[in-house]
Short mmCIF file of C-alpha atoms in Angstrom, two decimals:
data_model
loop_
_atom_site.label_atom_id
_atom_site.label_comp_id
_atom_site.label_asym_id
_atom_site.label_seq_id
_atom_site.Cartn_x
_atom_site.Cartn_y
_atom_site.Cartn_z
CA MET A 1 -23.69 15.76 -19.22
CA GLY A 2 -25.15 15.72 -15.69
CA HIS A 3 -24.19 18.49 -13.28
CA PRO A 4 -25.66 20.18 -10.19
CA PHE A 5 -25.01 23.79 -11.27
CA PRO A 6 -27.39 26.44 -12.70
CA ILE A 7 -26.70 27.44 -16.29
CA ARG A 8 -26.13 31.02 -15.10
CA GLU A 9 -23.31 29.86 -12.80
CA ILE A 10 -21.66 27.79 -15.55
CA ALA A 11 -21.92 30.71 -17.97
CA ARG A 12 -20.25 33.02 -15.45
CA GLN A 13 -17.47 30.52 -14.86
CA ALA A 14 -16.88 29.99 -18.60
CA GLY A 15 -17.30 33.68 -19.59
CA LEU A 16 -19.95 32.72 -22.15
CA SER A 17 -23.60 33.50 -22.66
CA GLU A 18 -26.28 31.40 -21.02
CA ALA A 19 -27.70 30.56 -24.45
CA THR A 20 -24.36 29.14 -25.60
CA VAL A 21 -23.96 27.07 -22.43
CA ASP A 22 -27.53 25.78 -22.84
CA ARG A 23 -26.81 24.66 -26.40
CA VAL A 24 -23.66 22.81 -25.35
CA LEU A 25 -25.21 21.06 -22.35
CA ASN A 26 -28.24 19.96 -24.32
CA GLY A 27 -26.29 18.95 -27.44
CA ARG A 28 -28.11 21.29 -29.80
CA GLY A 29 -25.11 21.98 -32.00
CA GLY A 30 -24.13 25.22 -33.70
CA VAL A 31 -21.22 25.71 -31.26
CA ARG A 32 -17.50 25.48 -32.02
CA GLU A 33 -15.66 22.53 -30.51
CA SER A 34 -13.34 24.86 -28.60
CA THR A 35 -16.34 26.62 -27.06
CA ALA A 36 -17.85 23.29 -26.02
CA ARG A 37 -14.55 22.40 -24.34
CA GLU A 38 -14.69 25.67 -22.40
CA VAL A 39 -18.16 24.80 -21.10
CA HIS A 40 -17.11 21.32 -20.01
CA GLN A 41 -13.98 22.73 -18.37
CA ALA A 42 -16.13 25.28 -16.51
CA VAL A 43 -18.29 22.45 -15.11
CA ALA A 44 -15.18 20.53 -14.03
CA ASP A 45 -13.77 23.65 -12.37
CA LEU A 46 -17.03 24.26 -10.52
CA ARG A 47 -17.02 20.67 -9.23
CA ARG A 48 -13.53 21.13 -7.76
CA GLN A 49 -14.38 24.52 -6.25
CA HIS A 50 -17.52 23.22 -4.62
CA ALA A 51 -15.58 20.25 -3.24
CA GLN A 52 -13.12 22.67 -1.66
CA ILE A 53 -15.99 24.68 -0.15
CA ARG A 54 -17.45 21.49 1.37
CA LEU A 55 -14.07 20.60 2.83
CA GLY A 56 -13.39 24.02 4.30
CA GLY A 57 -13.28 23.80 8.08
CA ARG A 58 -14.07 20.06 8.10
CA THR A 59 -12.13 17.95 10.59
CA PHE A 60 -11.94 14.20 10.23
CA MET A 61 -10.77 11.99 13.10
CA ILE A 62 -9.47 8.66 11.84
CA ASP A 63 -7.89 5.64 13.53
CA ILE A 64 -4.95 3.74 12.06
CA VAL A 65 -4.87 0.19 13.36
CA MET A 66 -1.95 -2.00 12.34
CA GLN A 67 -0.30 -5.27 13.25
CA ALA A 68 3.13 -4.94 11.70
CA PRO A 69 6.81 -4.63 12.63
CA GLU A 70 7.70 -1.25 14.13
CA ARG A 71 9.83 -0.30 11.09
CA PHE A 72 6.77 -0.54 8.79
CA SER A 73 4.36 1.15 11.21
CA THR A 74 6.84 4.03 11.50
CA ALA A 75 6.97 4.30 7.72
CA VAL A 76 3.16 4.43 7.53
CA ARG A 77 2.96 7.12 10.21
CA GLY A 78 5.57 9.20 8.41
CA ALA A 79 3.81 8.82 5.07
CA LEU A 80 0.46 9.89 6.52
CA GLU A 81 1.92 12.91 8.33
CA ALA A 82 3.78 13.98 5.18
CA GLU A 83 0.53 13.91 3.21
CA LEU A 84 -1.66 15.83 5.68
CA PRO A 85 -0.92 19.25 4.10
CA SER A 86 -2.07 17.98 0.69
CA LEU A 87 -5.54 17.21 2.14
CA ARG A 88 -6.25 20.86 3.02
CA PRO A 89 -8.57 22.66 3.46
CA ALA A 90 -9.84 19.58 5.33
CA VAL A 91 -8.08 18.78 8.60
CA MET A 92 -7.24 15.11 9.13
CA ARG A 93 -6.49 14.12 12.73
CA SER A 94 -5.29 10.63 13.50
CA ARG A 95 -5.03 8.18 16.37
CA PHE A 96 -2.51 5.35 16.03
CA HIS A 97 -2.98 1.83 17.37
CA PHE A 98 0.18 -0.13 16.50
CA ARG A 99 1.36 -3.53 17.67
CA GLU A 100 4.00 -5.90 16.33
CA SER A 101 2.36 -9.17 17.38
CA GLY A 102 -0.11 -10.66 19.82
CA PRO A 103 -3.36 -12.62 19.98
CA VAL A 104 -6.18 -11.71 17.63
CA ALA A 105 -8.43 -10.99 20.62
CA GLY A 106 -6.35 -7.95 21.50
CA LEU A 107 -6.71 -6.52 18.00
CA VAL A 108 -10.46 -7.16 18.03
CA ALA A 109 -10.73 -5.37 21.38
CA VAL A 110 -9.11 -2.27 19.85
CA LEU A 111 -11.56 -2.29 16.94
CA ASP A 112 -14.54 -2.74 19.27
CA ARG A 113 -13.41 0.20 21.45
CA ILE A 114 -13.24 2.37 18.31
CA ALA A 115 -16.77 1.26 17.35
CA GLU A 116 -18.05 2.23 20.79
CA ARG A 117 -16.18 5.54 21.01
CA GLY A 118 -16.76 6.58 17.44
CA SER A 119 -14.48 7.53 14.55
CA GLN A 120 -14.88 8.92 11.04
CA GLY A 121 -12.74 6.20 9.51
CA VAL A 122 -10.43 3.29 10.24
CA LEU A 123 -7.34 2.44 8.17
CA LEU A 124 -6.60 -1.20 8.96
CA LYS A 125 -3.76 -3.70 8.44
CA ALA A 126 -4.87 -6.89 10.14
CA PRO A 127 -4.96 -10.69 9.72
CA ASP A 128 -7.69 -12.14 7.53
CA VAL A 129 -9.43 -14.20 10.21
CA PRO A 130 -13.15 -14.51 11.08
CA GLU A 131 -12.81 -12.58 14.36
CA VAL A 132 -11.35 -9.54 12.59
CA THR A 133 -13.91 -9.77 9.78
CA ALA A 134 -16.70 -9.72 12.37
CA ALA A 135 -15.16 -6.71 14.15
CA VAL A 136 -15.00 -4.83 10.84
CA GLY A 137 -18.68 -5.60 10.42
CA ARG A 138 -19.41 -4.00 13.79
CA LEU A 139 -17.48 -0.90 12.78
CA VAL A 140 -19.43 -0.61 9.54
CA ALA A 141 -22.71 -1.13 11.44
CA ALA A 142 -21.73 1.81 13.63
CA GLY A 143 -21.36 3.97 10.52
CA ILE A 144 -17.54 3.93 10.46
CA PRO A 145 -15.96 3.35 7.02
CA VAL A 146 -13.02 0.93 6.98
CA VAL A 147 -10.19 0.97 4.45
CA THR A 148 -7.73 -1.92 4.42
CA LEU A 149 -4.03 -1.21 3.85
CA VAL A 150 -1.39 -3.46 2.24
CA THR A 151 -3.31 -6.65 3.02
CA ASP A 152 -7.01 -7.04 2.34
CA LEU A 153 -10.05 -8.43 4.13
CA PRO A 154 -12.27 -9.05 1.08
CA ALA A 155 -14.99 -10.94 2.96
CA SER A 156 -15.51 -8.09 5.42
CA GLY A 157 -17.62 -4.98 5.03
CA ARG A 158 -14.56 -2.80 4.34
CA LEU A 159 -15.16 0.06 1.91
CA ALA A 160 -11.99 -0.35 -0.15
CA TYR A 161 -8.52 -1.86 -0.23
CA VAL A 162 -5.49 0.38 -0.82
CA GLY A 163 -2.14 -1.13 -1.78
CA ILE A 164 -0.37 -3.12 -4.46
CA ASP A 165 -1.63 -6.15 -6.33
CA ASN A 166 0.13 -8.64 -4.08
CA ARG A 167 -0.14 -11.57 -6.47
CA ALA A 168 1.48 -9.50 -9.23
CA ALA A 169 4.21 -8.44 -6.81
CA GLY A 170 5.03 -12.08 -6.04
CA ALA A 171 5.13 -12.87 -9.75
CA THR A 172 7.49 -9.95 -10.30
CA ALA A 173 9.82 -11.25 -7.60
CA ALA A 174 9.82 -14.70 -9.24
CA TYR A 175 10.67 -13.19 -12.59
CA LEU A 176 13.60 -11.23 -11.15
CA ILE A 177 15.03 -14.18 -9.23
CA GLY A 178 14.54 -16.47 -12.21
CA GLN A 179 16.39 -14.05 -14.49
CA TRP A 180 19.27 -13.35 -12.09
CA LEU A 181 19.87 -16.94 -11.03
CA GLY A 182 19.45 -18.17 -14.57
CA ASP A 183 20.44 -21.82 -14.99
CA ARG A 184 22.70 -21.87 -11.94
CA PRO A 185 21.62 -24.35 -9.26
CA GLY A 186 20.15 -23.15 -6.00
CA ASN A 187 16.98 -23.21 -3.96
CA VAL A 188 14.99 -20.15 -2.87
CA LEU A 189 14.18 -19.24 0.72
CA VAL A 190 10.77 -17.57 1.10
CA THR A 191 10.19 -15.76 4.40
CA ILE A 192 6.64 -14.94 5.57
CA SER A 193 5.68 -13.16 8.77
CA ARG A 194 2.30 -14.87 9.28
CA GLY A 195 0.20 -17.05 7.04
CA PHE A 196 -3.04 -15.35 8.03
CA PHE A 197 -2.15 -12.06 6.30
CA ARG A 198 -3.89 -12.33 2.94
CA GLY A 199 -1.45 -9.96 1.25
CA GLU A 200 1.50 -12.20 2.16
CA GLU A 201 -0.40 -15.30 1.11
CA GLU A 202 -1.15 -13.78 -2.28
CA ARG A 203 2.49 -12.73 -2.77
CA GLU A 204 3.57 -16.30 -2.02
CA MET A 205 1.00 -17.75 -4.44
CA GLY A 206 2.05 -15.39 -7.24
CA PHE A 207 5.71 -16.15 -6.58
CA ARG A 208 5.31 -19.91 -6.44
CA ALA A 209 3.15 -20.15 -9.59
CA THR A 210 5.45 -17.93 -11.66
CA LEU A 211 8.73 -19.50 -10.53
CA ARG A 212 7.29 -22.95 -11.21
CA ALA A 213 6.44 -21.84 -14.76
CA LEU A 214 9.86 -20.28 -15.31
CA ARG A 215 12.14 -22.70 -13.45
CA PRO A 216 10.19 -25.84 -12.47
CA GLN A 217 13.34 -27.55 -11.14
CA ARG A 218 14.04 -24.92 -8.49
CA ALA A 219 12.86 -25.84 -4.97
CA LEU A 220 11.31 -23.40 -2.50
CA VAL A 221 12.01 -23.44 1.24
CA GLU A 222 9.36 -21.54 3.24
CA ILE A 223 9.56 -20.26 6.80
CA THR A 224 6.81 -18.38 8.60
CA ASP A 225 5.44 -17.32 12.03
CA SER A 226 8.21 -14.79 12.66
CA ASP A 227 5.94 -11.70 12.71
CA GLY A 228 8.70 -10.14 10.61
CA LEU A 229 10.74 -9.56 13.80
CA ASP A 230 14.52 -9.81 13.52
CA ASP A 231 15.13 -11.81 16.70
CA THR A 232 12.63 -14.49 15.75
CA LEU A 233 13.50 -14.62 12.06
CA ARG A 234 17.26 -14.92 12.62
CA GLU A 235 16.89 -18.30 14.31
CA LEU A 236 14.41 -19.53 11.72
CA VAL A 237 16.73 -18.60 8.84
CA LEU A 238 19.74 -20.17 10.55
CA GLY A 239 17.78 -23.41 10.91
CA ALA A 240 16.69 -23.38 7.26
CA LEU A 241 20.23 -22.75 6.02
CA ARG A 242 21.65 -25.56 8.13
CA ARG A 243 19.00 -27.99 6.84
CA ASP A 244 19.40 -26.99 3.18
CA PRO A 245 22.91 -26.18 1.89
CA GLN A 246 21.47 -25.45 -1.59
CA ILE A 247 19.68 -22.20 -0.63
CA ARG A 248 21.13 -19.47 -2.85
CA ALA A 249 18.37 -16.84 -3.05
CA VAL A 250 15.79 -15.15 -0.85
CA TYR A 251 12.36 -13.70 -1.46
CA SER A 252 11.42 -11.77 1.66
CA ILE A 253 7.65 -11.35 1.84
CA GLY A 254 7.30 -10.42 5.51
CA GLY A 255 10.46 -8.39 6.24
CA GLY A 256 13.14 -8.91 8.88
CA ASN A 257 15.86 -8.69 6.27
CA VAL A 258 18.62 -7.52 8.59
CA ALA A 259 18.24 -10.81 10.46
CA THR A 260 18.26 -12.82 7.22
CA VAL A 261 21.49 -11.16 6.06
CA GLU A 262 23.07 -11.78 9.47
CA ALA A 263 22.13 -15.47 9.33
CA PHE A 264 23.79 -15.91 5.93
CA ASP A 265 26.92 -14.12 7.22
CA ALA A 266 27.04 -16.18 10.43
CA LEU A 267 27.26 -19.40 8.41
CA GLY A 268 29.50 -17.97 5.70
CA ARG A 269 26.84 -18.61 3.06
CA ASP A 270 26.49 -16.69 -0.18
CA CYS A 271 23.11 -15.17 -1.11
CA ARG A 272 23.25 -14.56 -4.85
CA VAL A 273 19.83 -12.88 -5.20
CA PHE A 274 17.75 -11.18 -2.48
CA VAL A 275 14.42 -9.52 -3.36
CA ALA A 276 12.49 -7.70 -0.61
CA HIS A 277 9.51 -5.38 -0.16
CA ASP A 278 9.29 -1.71 0.91
CA LEU A 279 11.89 1.05 1.19
CA ASP A 280 11.91 1.27 4.96
CA HIS A 281 15.02 2.38 6.84
CA ASP A 282 16.54 -1.12 7.06
CA ASN A 283 15.94 -2.03 3.42
CA THR A 284 17.27 1.30 2.15
CA ARG A 285 20.54 0.70 4.02
CA LEU A 286 20.80 -2.94 2.88
CA LEU A 287 20.12 -1.92 -0.71
CA ARG A 288 22.77 0.81 -0.54
CA GLU A 289 25.28 -1.71 0.86
CA GLY A 290 24.56 -4.19 -1.93
CA ARG A 291 23.01 -6.81 0.37
CA LEU A 292 19.64 -6.60 -1.40
CA SER A 293 19.38 -7.11 -5.16
CA ALA A 294 16.11 -5.20 -5.49
CA VAL A 295 13.23 -3.87 -3.46
CA LEU A 296 9.63 -4.01 -4.69
CA HIS A 297 8.38 -0.60 -3.63
CA HIS A 298 5.12 1.32 -3.75
CA ASP A 299 4.50 4.92 -2.79
CA LEU A 300 3.17 4.81 0.79
CA ARG A 301 2.45 8.53 0.72
CA GLN A 302 0.19 8.08 -2.30
CA ASP A 303 -1.52 5.15 -0.58
CA MET A 304 -2.18 7.16 2.59
CA ARG A 305 -3.51 10.13 0.63
CA HIS A 306 -5.79 7.84 -1.35
CA ALA A 307 -7.07 6.11 1.81
CA CYS A 308 -7.90 9.48 3.41
CA GLN A 309 -9.70 10.62 0.28
CA ILE A 310 -11.82 7.46 0.36
CA VAL A 311 -12.81 8.25 3.95
CA MET A 312 -13.80 11.80 2.89
CA GLN A 313 -15.81 10.38 -0.02
CA ALA A 314 -17.63 8.10 2.41
CA HIS A 315 -18.73 11.23 4.29
CA ARG A 316 -19.67 12.99 1.02
CA ALA A 317 -17.02 15.64 1.60
CA LEU A 318 -15.50 14.75 -1.77
CA PRO A 319 -17.51 13.95 -4.91
CA GLY A 320 -17.79 10.51 -6.41
CA ALA A 321 -18.01 6.99 -5.07
CA ALA A 322 -15.09 5.45 -3.22
CA HIS A 323 -12.87 3.67 -5.72
CA ALA A 324 -9.60 1.85 -5.22
CA TRP A 325 -7.01 0.77 -7.76
CA PRO A 326 -3.74 -1.13 -7.24
CA SER A 327 -0.69 0.99 -6.45
CA PRO A 328 2.07 0.75 -9.09
CA ILE A 329 4.90 -1.68 -8.24
CA GLN A 330 8.36 -0.19 -8.66
CA VAL A 331 11.50 -2.32 -8.93
CA ILE A 332 14.15 -0.35 -7.01
CA THR A 333 17.89 -0.94 -7.25
CA PRO A 334 20.64 1.14 -5.61
CA TYR A 335 20.68 3.34 -8.72
CA ASN A 336 17.04 4.34 -9.16
CA THR A 337 15.91 5.04 -5.60
CA PRO A 338 13.17 7.69 -5.40
CA MET A 339 13.93 11.23 -4.29
CA GLY A 340 14.48 11.44 -0.57
CA PHE A 341 16.15 8.02 -0.31
CA PRO A 342 19.97 7.75 -0.18
CA ARG A 343 21.91 6.42 -3.17
CA PRO A 344 25.42 5.02 -3.36
CA ASP A 345 28.24 7.52 -3.83
CA HIS A 346 29.79 5.73 -6.79
#
């Protein structure tokens, strides 16, 4: 069992003799199993304590760069700020660079300014396009670790991706809609904010493949290029509903669900199943009112804490190599909303 601690320090931590600790660490036997567990626990405790010592007084300045609707950016900011106390004794300071839409060149300019000015980490939600991939490469060349959020840039030099398995999320949405619509007729409207976000593309691919396997006769109607903004999406949904009177369900990949609900209401159309993503303010209200059937949710606070820990690992302030794993996908109805989110009164 490798460790960086002197036997004397481990023995003091475990309350055992140095000879006993030496036998356990070198596998010489003659030691009770419970005593061996005490030695291994002492090593684990020392690792945590030394990590805390390394973090004491450390300040990390990170930049959060996102192209997303304001409702989601606000949720990310709130999740990060709520998690800051859990990162102590390290101090995590943040600079926010949010925009809802705009040309890629503007986003690249923000990333290049960060590379020139310096930062200890960038948390990034951005389109998967060559210009952004190149800008990430310049950040990495400047010694700045980059962690992608929600949507990945796998061909870039980013250190890790933090978020859900988007393809699995799309498959989950297809399963729910397939079960709830059953054999009843009806097409499915799929709304995407922009096709160049890899996370949205993967959700759509997972959804399409799974629904085709479950209900091959059901048609999909896709609309995109709304940036997830209500004003833009409302007109796009109205147009789709007028062109296709058979739309009976919605899978919202890119948000803007208030506008989608309003479009159905304006034409007096019934939406039998509506599956969306993220428990932001709008979706929580729509879920409570029964306008959404379910929300595919993941814990943003956990994601932000994990992303910050990866940045600290990159600077060797925390032990171990940076490692990312998919965030669990939760299927939320009005009756199992997490603590802190409103539930219906009945």
